[in-house]
PDB file of C-alpha atoms and ligand atoms in Angstrom:
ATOM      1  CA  UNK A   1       0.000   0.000   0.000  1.00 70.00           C
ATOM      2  CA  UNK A   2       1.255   3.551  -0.830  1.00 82.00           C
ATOM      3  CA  UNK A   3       0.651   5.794   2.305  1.00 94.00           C
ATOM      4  CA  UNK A   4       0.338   9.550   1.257  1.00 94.00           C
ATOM      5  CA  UNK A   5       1.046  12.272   3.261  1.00 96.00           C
ATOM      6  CA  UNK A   6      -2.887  13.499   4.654  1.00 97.00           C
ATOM      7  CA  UNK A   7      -3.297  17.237   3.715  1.00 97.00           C
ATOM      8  CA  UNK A   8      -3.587  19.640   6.647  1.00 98.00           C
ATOM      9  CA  UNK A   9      -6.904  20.044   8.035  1.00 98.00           C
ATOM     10  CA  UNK A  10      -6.222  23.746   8.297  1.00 98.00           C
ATOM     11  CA  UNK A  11      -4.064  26.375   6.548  1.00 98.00           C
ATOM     12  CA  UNK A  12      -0.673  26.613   8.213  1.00 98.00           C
ATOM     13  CA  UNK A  13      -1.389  29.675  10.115  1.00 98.00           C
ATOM     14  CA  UNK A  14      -4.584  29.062  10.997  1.00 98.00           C
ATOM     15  CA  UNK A  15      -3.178  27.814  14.853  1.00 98.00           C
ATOM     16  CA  UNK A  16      -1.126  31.147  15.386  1.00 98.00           C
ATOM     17  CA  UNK A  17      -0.661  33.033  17.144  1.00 98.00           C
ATOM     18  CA  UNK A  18      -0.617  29.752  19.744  1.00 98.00           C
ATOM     19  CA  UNK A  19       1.680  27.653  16.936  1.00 98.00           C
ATOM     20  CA  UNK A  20       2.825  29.905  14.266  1.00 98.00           C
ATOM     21  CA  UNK A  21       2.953  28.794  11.129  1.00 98.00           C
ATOM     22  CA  UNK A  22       6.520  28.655  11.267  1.00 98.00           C
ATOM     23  CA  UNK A  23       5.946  25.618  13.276  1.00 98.00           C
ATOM     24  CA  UNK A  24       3.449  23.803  11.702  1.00 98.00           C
ATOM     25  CA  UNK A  25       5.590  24.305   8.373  1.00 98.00           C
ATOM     26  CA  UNK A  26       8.589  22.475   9.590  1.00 98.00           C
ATOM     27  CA  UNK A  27       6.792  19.588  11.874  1.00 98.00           C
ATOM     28  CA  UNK A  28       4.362  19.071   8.522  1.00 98.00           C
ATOM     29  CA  UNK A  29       6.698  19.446   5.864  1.00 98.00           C
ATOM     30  CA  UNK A  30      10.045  18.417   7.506  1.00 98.00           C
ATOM     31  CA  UNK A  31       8.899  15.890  10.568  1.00 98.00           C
ATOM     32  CA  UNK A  32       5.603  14.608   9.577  1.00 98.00           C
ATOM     33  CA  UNK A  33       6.636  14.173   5.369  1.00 98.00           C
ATOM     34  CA  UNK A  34      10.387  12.291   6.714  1.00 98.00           C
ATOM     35  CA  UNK A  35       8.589   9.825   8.662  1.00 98.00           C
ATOM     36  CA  UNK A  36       6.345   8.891   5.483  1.00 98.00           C
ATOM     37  CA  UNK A  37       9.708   8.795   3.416  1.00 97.00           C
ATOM     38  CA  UNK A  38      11.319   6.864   5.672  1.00 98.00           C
ATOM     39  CA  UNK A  39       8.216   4.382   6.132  1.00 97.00           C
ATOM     40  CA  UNK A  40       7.771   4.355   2.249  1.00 96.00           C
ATOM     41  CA  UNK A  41      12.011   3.496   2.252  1.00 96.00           C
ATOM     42  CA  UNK A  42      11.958   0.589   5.025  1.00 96.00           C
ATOM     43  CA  UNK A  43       9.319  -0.976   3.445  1.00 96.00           C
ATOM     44  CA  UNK A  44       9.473  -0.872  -0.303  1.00 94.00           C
ATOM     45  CA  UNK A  45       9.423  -4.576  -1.809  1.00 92.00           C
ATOM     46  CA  UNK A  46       8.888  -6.279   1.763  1.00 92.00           C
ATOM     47  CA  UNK A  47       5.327  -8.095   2.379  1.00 91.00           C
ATOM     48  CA  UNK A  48       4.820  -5.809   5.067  1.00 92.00           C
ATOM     49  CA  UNK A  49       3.884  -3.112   2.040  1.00 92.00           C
ATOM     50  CA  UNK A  50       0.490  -4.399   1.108  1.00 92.00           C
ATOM     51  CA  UNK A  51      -0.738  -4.201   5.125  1.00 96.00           C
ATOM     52  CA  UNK A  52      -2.636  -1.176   5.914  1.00 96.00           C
ATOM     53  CA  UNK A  53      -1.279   1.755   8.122  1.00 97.00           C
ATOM     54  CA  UNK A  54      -2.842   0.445  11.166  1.00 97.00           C
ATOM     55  CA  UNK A  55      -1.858  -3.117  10.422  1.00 97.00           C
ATOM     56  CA  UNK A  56       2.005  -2.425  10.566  1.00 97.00           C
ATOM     57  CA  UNK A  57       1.546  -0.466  13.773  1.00 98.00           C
ATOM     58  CA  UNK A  58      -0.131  -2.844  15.715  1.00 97.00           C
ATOM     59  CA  UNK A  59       2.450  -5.879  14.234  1.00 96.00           C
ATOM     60  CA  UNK A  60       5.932  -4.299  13.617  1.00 96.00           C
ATOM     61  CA  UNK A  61       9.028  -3.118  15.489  1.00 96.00           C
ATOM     62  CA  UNK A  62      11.730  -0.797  15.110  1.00 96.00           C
ATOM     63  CA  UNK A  63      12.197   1.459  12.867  1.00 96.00           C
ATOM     64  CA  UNK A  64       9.468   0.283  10.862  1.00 97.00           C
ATOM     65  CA  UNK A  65       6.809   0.571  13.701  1.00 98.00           C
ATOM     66  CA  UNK A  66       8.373   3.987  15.069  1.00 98.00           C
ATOM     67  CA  UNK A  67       7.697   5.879  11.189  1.00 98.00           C
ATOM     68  CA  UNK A  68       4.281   4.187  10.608  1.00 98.00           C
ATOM     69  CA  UNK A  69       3.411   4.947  14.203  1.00 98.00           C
ATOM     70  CA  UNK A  70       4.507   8.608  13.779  1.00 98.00           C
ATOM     71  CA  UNK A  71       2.743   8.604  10.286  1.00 98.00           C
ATOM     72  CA  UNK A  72      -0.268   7.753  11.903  1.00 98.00           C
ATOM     73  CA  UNK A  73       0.079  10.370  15.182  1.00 98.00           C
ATOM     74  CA  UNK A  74       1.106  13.476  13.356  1.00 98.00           C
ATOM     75  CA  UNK A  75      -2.318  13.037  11.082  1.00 98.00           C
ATOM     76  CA  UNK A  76      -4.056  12.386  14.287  1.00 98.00           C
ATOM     77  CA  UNK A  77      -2.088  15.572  15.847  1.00 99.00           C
ATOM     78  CA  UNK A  78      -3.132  18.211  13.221  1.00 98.00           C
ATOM     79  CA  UNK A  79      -7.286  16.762  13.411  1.00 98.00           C
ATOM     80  CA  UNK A  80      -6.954  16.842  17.389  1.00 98.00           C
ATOM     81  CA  UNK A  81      -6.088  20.970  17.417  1.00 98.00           C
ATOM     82  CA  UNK A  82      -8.543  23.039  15.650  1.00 98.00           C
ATOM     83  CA  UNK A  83      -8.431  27.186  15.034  1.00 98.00           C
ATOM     84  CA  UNK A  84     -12.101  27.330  16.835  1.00 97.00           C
ATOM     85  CA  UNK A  85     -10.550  24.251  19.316  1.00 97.00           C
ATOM     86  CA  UNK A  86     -10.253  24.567  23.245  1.00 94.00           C
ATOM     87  CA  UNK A  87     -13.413  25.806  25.426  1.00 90.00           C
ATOM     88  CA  UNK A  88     -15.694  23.438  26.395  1.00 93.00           C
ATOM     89  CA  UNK A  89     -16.724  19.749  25.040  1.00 96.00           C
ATOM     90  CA  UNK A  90     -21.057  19.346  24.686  1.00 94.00           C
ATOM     91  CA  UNK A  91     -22.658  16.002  24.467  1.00 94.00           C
ATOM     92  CA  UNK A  92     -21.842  12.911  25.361  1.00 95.00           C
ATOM     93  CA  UNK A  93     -17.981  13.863  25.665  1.00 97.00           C
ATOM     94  CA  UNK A  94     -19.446  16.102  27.804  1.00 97.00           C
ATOM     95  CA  UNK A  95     -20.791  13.807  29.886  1.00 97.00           C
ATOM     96  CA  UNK A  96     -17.785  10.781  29.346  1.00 97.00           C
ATOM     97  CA  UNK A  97     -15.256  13.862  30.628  1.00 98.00           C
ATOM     98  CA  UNK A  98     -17.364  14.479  33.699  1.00 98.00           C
ATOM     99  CA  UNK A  99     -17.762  11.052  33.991  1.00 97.00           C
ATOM    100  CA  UNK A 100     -14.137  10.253  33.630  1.00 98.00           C
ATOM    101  CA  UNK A 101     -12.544  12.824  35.828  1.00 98.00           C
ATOM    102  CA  UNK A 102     -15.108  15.051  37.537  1.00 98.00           C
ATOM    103  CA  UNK A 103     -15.311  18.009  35.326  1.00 97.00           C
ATOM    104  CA  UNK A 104     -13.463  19.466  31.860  1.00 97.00           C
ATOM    105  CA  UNK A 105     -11.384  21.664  34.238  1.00 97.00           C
ATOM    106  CA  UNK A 106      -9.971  18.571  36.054  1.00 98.00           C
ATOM    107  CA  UNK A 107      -9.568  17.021  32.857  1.00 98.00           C
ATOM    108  CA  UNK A 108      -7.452  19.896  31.499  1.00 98.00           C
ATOM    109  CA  UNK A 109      -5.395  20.080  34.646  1.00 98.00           C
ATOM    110  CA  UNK A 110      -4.642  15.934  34.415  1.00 98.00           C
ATOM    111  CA  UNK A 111      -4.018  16.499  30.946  1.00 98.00           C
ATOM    112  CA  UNK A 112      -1.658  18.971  31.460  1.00 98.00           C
ATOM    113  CA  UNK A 113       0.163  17.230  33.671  1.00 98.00           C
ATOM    114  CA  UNK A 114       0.983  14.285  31.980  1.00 98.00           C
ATOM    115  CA  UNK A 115       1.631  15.829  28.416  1.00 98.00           C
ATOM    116  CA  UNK A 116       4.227  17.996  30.754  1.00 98.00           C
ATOM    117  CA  UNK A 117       5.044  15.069  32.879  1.00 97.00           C
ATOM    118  CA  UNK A 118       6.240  13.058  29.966  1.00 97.00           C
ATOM    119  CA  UNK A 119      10.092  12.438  29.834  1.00 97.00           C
ATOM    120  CA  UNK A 120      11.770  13.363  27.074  1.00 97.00           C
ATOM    121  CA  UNK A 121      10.030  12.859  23.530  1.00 98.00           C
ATOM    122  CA  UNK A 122       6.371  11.572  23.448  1.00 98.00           C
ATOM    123  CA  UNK A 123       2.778  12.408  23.104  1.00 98.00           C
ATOM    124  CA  UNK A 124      -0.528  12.939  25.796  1.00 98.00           C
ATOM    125  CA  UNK A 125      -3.525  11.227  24.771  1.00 98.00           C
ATOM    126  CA  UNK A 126      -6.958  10.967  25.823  1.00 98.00           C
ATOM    127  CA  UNK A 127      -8.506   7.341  25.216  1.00 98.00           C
ATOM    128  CA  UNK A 128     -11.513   5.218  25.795  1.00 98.00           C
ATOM    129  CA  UNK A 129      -9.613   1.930  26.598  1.00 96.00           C
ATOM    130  CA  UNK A 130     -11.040  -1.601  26.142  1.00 94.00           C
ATOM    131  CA  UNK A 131     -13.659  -1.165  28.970  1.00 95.00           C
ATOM    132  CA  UNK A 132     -14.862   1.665  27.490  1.00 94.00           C
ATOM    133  CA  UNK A 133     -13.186   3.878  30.091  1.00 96.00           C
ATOM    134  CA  UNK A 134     -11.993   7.684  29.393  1.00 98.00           C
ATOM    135  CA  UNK A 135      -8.071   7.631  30.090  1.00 98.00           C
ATOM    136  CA  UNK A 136      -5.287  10.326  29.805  1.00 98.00           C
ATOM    137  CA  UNK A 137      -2.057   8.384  28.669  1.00 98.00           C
ATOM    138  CA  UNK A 138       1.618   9.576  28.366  1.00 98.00           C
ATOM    139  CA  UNK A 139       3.018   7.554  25.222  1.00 98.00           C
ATOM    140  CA  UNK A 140       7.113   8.025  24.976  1.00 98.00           C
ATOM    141  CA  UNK A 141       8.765   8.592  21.788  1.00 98.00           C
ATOM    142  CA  UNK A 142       6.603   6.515  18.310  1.00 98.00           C
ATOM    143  CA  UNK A 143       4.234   4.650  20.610  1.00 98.00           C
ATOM    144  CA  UNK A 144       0.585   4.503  20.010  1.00 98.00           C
ATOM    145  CA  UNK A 145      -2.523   3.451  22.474  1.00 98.00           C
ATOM    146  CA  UNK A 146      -3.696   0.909  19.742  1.00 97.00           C
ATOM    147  CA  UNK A 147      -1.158  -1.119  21.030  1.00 97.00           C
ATOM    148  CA  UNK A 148      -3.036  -1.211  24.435  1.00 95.00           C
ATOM    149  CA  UNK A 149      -6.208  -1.859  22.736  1.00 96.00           C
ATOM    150  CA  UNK A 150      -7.610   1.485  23.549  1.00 97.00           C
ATOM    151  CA  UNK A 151      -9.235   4.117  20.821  1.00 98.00           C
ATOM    152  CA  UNK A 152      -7.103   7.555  20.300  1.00 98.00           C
ATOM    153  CA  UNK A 153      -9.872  10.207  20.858  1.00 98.00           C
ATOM    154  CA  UNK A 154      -7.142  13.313  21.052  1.00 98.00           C
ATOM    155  CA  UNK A 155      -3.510  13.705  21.215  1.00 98.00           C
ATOM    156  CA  UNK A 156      -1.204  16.823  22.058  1.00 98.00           C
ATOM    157  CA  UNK A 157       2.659  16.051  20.300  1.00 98.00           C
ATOM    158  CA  UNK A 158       5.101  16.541  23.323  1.00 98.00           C
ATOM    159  CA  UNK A 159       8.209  16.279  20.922  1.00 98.00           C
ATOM    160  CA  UNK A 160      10.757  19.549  21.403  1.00 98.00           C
ATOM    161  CA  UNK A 161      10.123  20.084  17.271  1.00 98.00           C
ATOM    162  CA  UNK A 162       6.227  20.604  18.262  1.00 98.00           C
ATOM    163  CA  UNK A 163       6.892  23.815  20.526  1.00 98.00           C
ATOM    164  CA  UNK A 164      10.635  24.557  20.278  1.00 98.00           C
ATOM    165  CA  UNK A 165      10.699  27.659  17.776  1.00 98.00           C
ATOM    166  CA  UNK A 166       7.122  29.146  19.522  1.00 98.00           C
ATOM    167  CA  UNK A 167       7.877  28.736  23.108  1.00 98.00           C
ATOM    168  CA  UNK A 168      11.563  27.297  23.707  1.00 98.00           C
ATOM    169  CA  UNK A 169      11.773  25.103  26.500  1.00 97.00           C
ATOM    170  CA  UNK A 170       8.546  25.934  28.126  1.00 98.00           C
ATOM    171  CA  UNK A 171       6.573  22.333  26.671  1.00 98.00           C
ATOM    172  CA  UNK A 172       3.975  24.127  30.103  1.00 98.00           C
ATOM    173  CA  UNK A 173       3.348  27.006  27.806  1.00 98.00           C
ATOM    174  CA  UNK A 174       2.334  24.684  24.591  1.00 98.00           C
ATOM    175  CA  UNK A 175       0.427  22.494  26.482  1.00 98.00           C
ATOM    176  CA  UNK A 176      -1.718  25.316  28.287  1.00 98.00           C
ATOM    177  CA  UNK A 177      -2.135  27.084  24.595  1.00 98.00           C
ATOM    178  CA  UNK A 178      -2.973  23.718  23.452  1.00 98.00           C
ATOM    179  CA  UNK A 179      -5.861  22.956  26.002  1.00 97.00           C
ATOM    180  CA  UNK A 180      -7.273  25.990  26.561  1.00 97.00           C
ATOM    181  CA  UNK A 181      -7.621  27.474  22.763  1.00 98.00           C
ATOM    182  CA  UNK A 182      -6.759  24.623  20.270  1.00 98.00           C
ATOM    183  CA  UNK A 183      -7.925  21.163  21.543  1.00 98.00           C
ATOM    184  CA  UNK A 184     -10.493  20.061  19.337  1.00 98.00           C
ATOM    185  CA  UNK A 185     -13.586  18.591  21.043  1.00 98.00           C
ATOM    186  CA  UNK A 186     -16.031  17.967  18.096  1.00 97.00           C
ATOM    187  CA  UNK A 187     -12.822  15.119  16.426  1.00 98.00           C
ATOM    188  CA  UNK A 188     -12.741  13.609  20.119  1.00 98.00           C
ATOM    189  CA  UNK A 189     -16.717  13.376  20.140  1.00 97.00           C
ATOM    190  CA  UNK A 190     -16.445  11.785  15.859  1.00 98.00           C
ATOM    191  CA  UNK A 191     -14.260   9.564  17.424  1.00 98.00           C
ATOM    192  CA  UNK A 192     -15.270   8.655  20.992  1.00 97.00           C
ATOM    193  CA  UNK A 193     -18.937   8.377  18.694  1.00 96.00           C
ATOM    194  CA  UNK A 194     -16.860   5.599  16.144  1.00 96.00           C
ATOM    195  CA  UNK A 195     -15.958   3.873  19.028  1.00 91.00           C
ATOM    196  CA  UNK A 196     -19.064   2.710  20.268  1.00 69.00           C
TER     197      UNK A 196
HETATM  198 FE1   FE B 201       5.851  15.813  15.978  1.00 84.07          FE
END
């Protein structure tokens, strides 16, 4: 199978001035495109090529896992921040948040903390994992909750190249930005909705 690079969901400084476009140029064009490349590389001519995106993940290692794994995040990155994102979530992730962890504000401060708590290179998700529980998971480096059996509903990129040029060292800063004005609530209800 030939895996394409997904267009952005957005134009590229349509996140600014929380991620300037700066930022989403390089992680997009640079980051995101080299780990398709290097996916497209690895596999060329091996059977692995004909499985689907989601396939590989959940069967390969190494390098081959950690650019199809990153493939797959950085698409599910750019659809989990939105220009209108952040505020509140209505309907039934409305209710799953609450549910989950009290209320959006306690969600925002647990998700906070573990996209900050994260060491070194990763990514903060929030899941509904296999008994249909809402989780907040720190994932280091490539690694993806399908491998736990849970769905993805959002993810925040922890990597240094996701904040670096906006906001330096402070990964705090980016993940505040992120929650409060960019986090996209109507993808996590699609897909908290899919999952069911
Ligand atoms: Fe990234």
């Amino acid at each position: 199978m030939e895996f394409k690079l997904p267009e952005l969901p957005y134009a590229k400084n349509a996140l600014e001035p929380r991620i300037s476009a700066r930022t989403v140029e390089v992680h997009y064009e640079k980051h995101h495109r080299g780990y398709l490349n290097k996916l497209q590389k690895a596999i060329e001519g091996q059977p692995i090529a004909g499985k689907s995106l989601e396939e590989i993940i959940l069967s390969a290692e190494g390098g081959v896992f950690n650019n199809a794994a990153q493939l797959w995040n950085h698409t599910f990155y750019w659809k989990s921040l939105s220009p209108k994102g952040g505020g509140q979530p209505g309907g039934d992730i409305l209710k799953a948040i609450q549910g989950a962890f009290g209320s959006v504000d306690e969600f925002k401060r647990k998700f906070a903390e573990v996209a900050n708590g994260q060491f070194g290179s990763g990514w903060a998700w929030l899941v509904r994992d296999e008994k249909s529980q809402l989780k907040i998971l720190g994932t280091p480096n490539a690694e993806n909750p399908l491998r736990q059996k849970a769905t993805p509903l959002l993810v925040v990129d922890v990597w240094e190249h996701a904040y670096y040029l906006d906001f330096q060292n402070d990964r705090n800063g980016y993940t505040q930005a992120c929650v409060d004005h960019l986090l996209n609530w109507e993808f996590a209800a699609a897909n908290l909705k899919a999952a069911k």
